[in-house]
């Protein structure tokens, strides 16, 4: 309660500062009341404006779950080393990074790295054209579905990364020029020849807070939000990805990953241990490079991560608090929220979601505000990776949640956005929207300067 | 019983010391009680944080030189000098852990400098190979670099290393690791200073994109203090003391080769103290968070100061080495843990709300 009072005070101060900026375009009475959205993560919301805003346990956890969360916190930061070792044994032999936190710094967003040879929060997925019997991607012989660009001493990485950039400029209606860069990944020092028909897609480690809420959105709600044939003729469809879960041997709704190609956090975390760090575990028991000349350490020490440590990390990613928005009573922010609706951003970045029942009481029946419909949308040629993943075609991406996005700089000291981190700020990120979002993008380009600033203020309040 | 009397006496003397110290400073206290939020942020940024990194970088340079001397002439005296230089560098790293935000984190410097555990297998593979050992060798093997690799090579796994046991390959690895460490301390210092990375600007000049106000900066500083108190009590002490429930396990102790853990922990708490009091190593004008608290809530100010002192005292009161104590003096270790947890609770439940609601 105290926090809310304080918050109102801060908001009030900011409000009085921005009073001078009244615009004629939007009448005061039509501004959106954002007050209910203050609880961005329902009862898992925290009020923080520091670099710890993404890395705090949900405040409503029971003591028992809090203890497990804290154990998971240790696991999330644990650095793995070459086997055999007493502690955290089993890194690699080929890998992308050596701990969870190194790709999700401060539980946040990795930057688009300047040095592609060093370790970073960027990795590359790969596959061959076509689909496997379960509808998923076809691994590249000798490389699998991910290019591991690091290796332990005396082993050879699959390849090293190199990035080329195509640069161009777009001009907004008010004359503002926006410089855009389109990265194109290349491989150097490959340990063996890469097939010429390889499909690749770059990925940046995204923030990991609030994921337990997303995992619990009732499937029926997601299905109801789909518009497979654009029946309302607004140019926006929206479909769910259905993905194969090798652990349950079932096809399930995809919720996680940039293309929603993973159905739950157990598979997401276990897959990251295996593919990103080379840590075998009870879910994925085979080294990612098994059968490759550089992929086996020859030790009979699998699984390298026991189930209890994996479960602690899963619980950790389920129960990180969601940071509350700031300045929500400021006129500028409320105007921005209105523009967010009028130019159709909110059609895919739908503000509100709800959870169903969870044995973790802190997550049960929460109303929260991720600003995502969790559906796949065609985002146009500019963002296309042309690498299908289950039902997601080469132009489709899952709507990213926007909660906490305004704290990116404070937490991670950069504002690189989108799946490969190409955008250097929010304006660039918006300008990359195409396909089903083309209309909204055009409306954004035509906003008056002060309207655009209001929209950005709203986004930065999240 | 004897111990208890000694302890009480010790506390009494200590308390007296604290009281008399602050009595002398009454006039100064009054003068600086009006410190603005900006002055505290400026002093803590420029004179505590940046100067800690500056000293750390200078000590790392001295360590690099000491290791080069050792590599050229493997005498016991040179080995001891290198060990001393390692410990002297370590002090300032540990005293920086109360502010693990900014470049140390966003530029990936922490894992490059202080990676733990040491990748002994990778280290041995490097040593057993024949390729030249360079800084680049280490940059590509993140877990086989930094403070603890150097510590392992200088002290040996059991702390029994003699100068004659240092092979030429080990000397090469030590040289590369010390150079690599200093490259990182330089990068860290540069990341903050205005003439280079200028991270300090985010603190000194609040802006909507970073910290909207000085209160937000002070919240960040307080969070940093809370996090390291938590880390000392509930990870650095807890993990080796109570691994798998309640079994001690020295493998989980961070600086066990050099037996430096108690000093590490005390310096972590001093890091909190430096930010709270606005002083560091004879630098700083005393316009720390304490001044802001004392002006409005002297009870809380005293409480924080006492909890800091009690934590440092309890850590330093652990008999013998930390490795020995987790097996043979568990009560003393637990007492230190309790004291640090008390500090953590005060910082989290009293200081942070004060910063947010009263400034």
Short mmCIF file of C-alpha atoms in Angstrom, two decimals, chain B residues 59 63 66 77-91 154-155:
data_model
loop_
_atom_site.label_atom_id
_atom_site.label_comp_id
_atom_site.label_asym_id
_atom_site.label_seq_id
_atom_site.Cartn_x
_atom_site.Cartn_y
_atom_site.Cartn_z
CA UNK B 59 46.55 -3.39 -7.51
CA UNK B 63 49.91 -8.21 -9.20
CA UNK B 66 54.74 -9.39 -9.10
CA UNK B 77 60.23 -14.57 -1.61
CA UNK B 78 58.84 -13.81 -5.05
CA UNK B 79 56.03 -16.34 -4.57
CA UNK B 80 55.10 -14.72 -1.27
CA UNK B 81 55.21 -11.29 -2.87
CA UNK B 82 52.85 -12.51 -5.62
CA UNK B 83 50.49 -14.00 -3.03
CA UNK B 84 50.50 -10.72 -1.11
CA UNK B 85 49.79 -8.83 -4.33
CA UNK B 86 46.88 -11.19 -5.07
CA UNK B 87 45.36 -10.59 -1.64
CA UNK B 88 45.90 -6.83 -1.98
CA UNK B 89 44.00 -6.89 -5.27
CA UNK B 90 41.30 -9.13 -3.91
CA UNK B 91 40.45 -6.62 -1.13
CA UNK B 154 49.92 -19.56 -6.50
CA UNK B 155 48.70 -21.52 -3.48
#
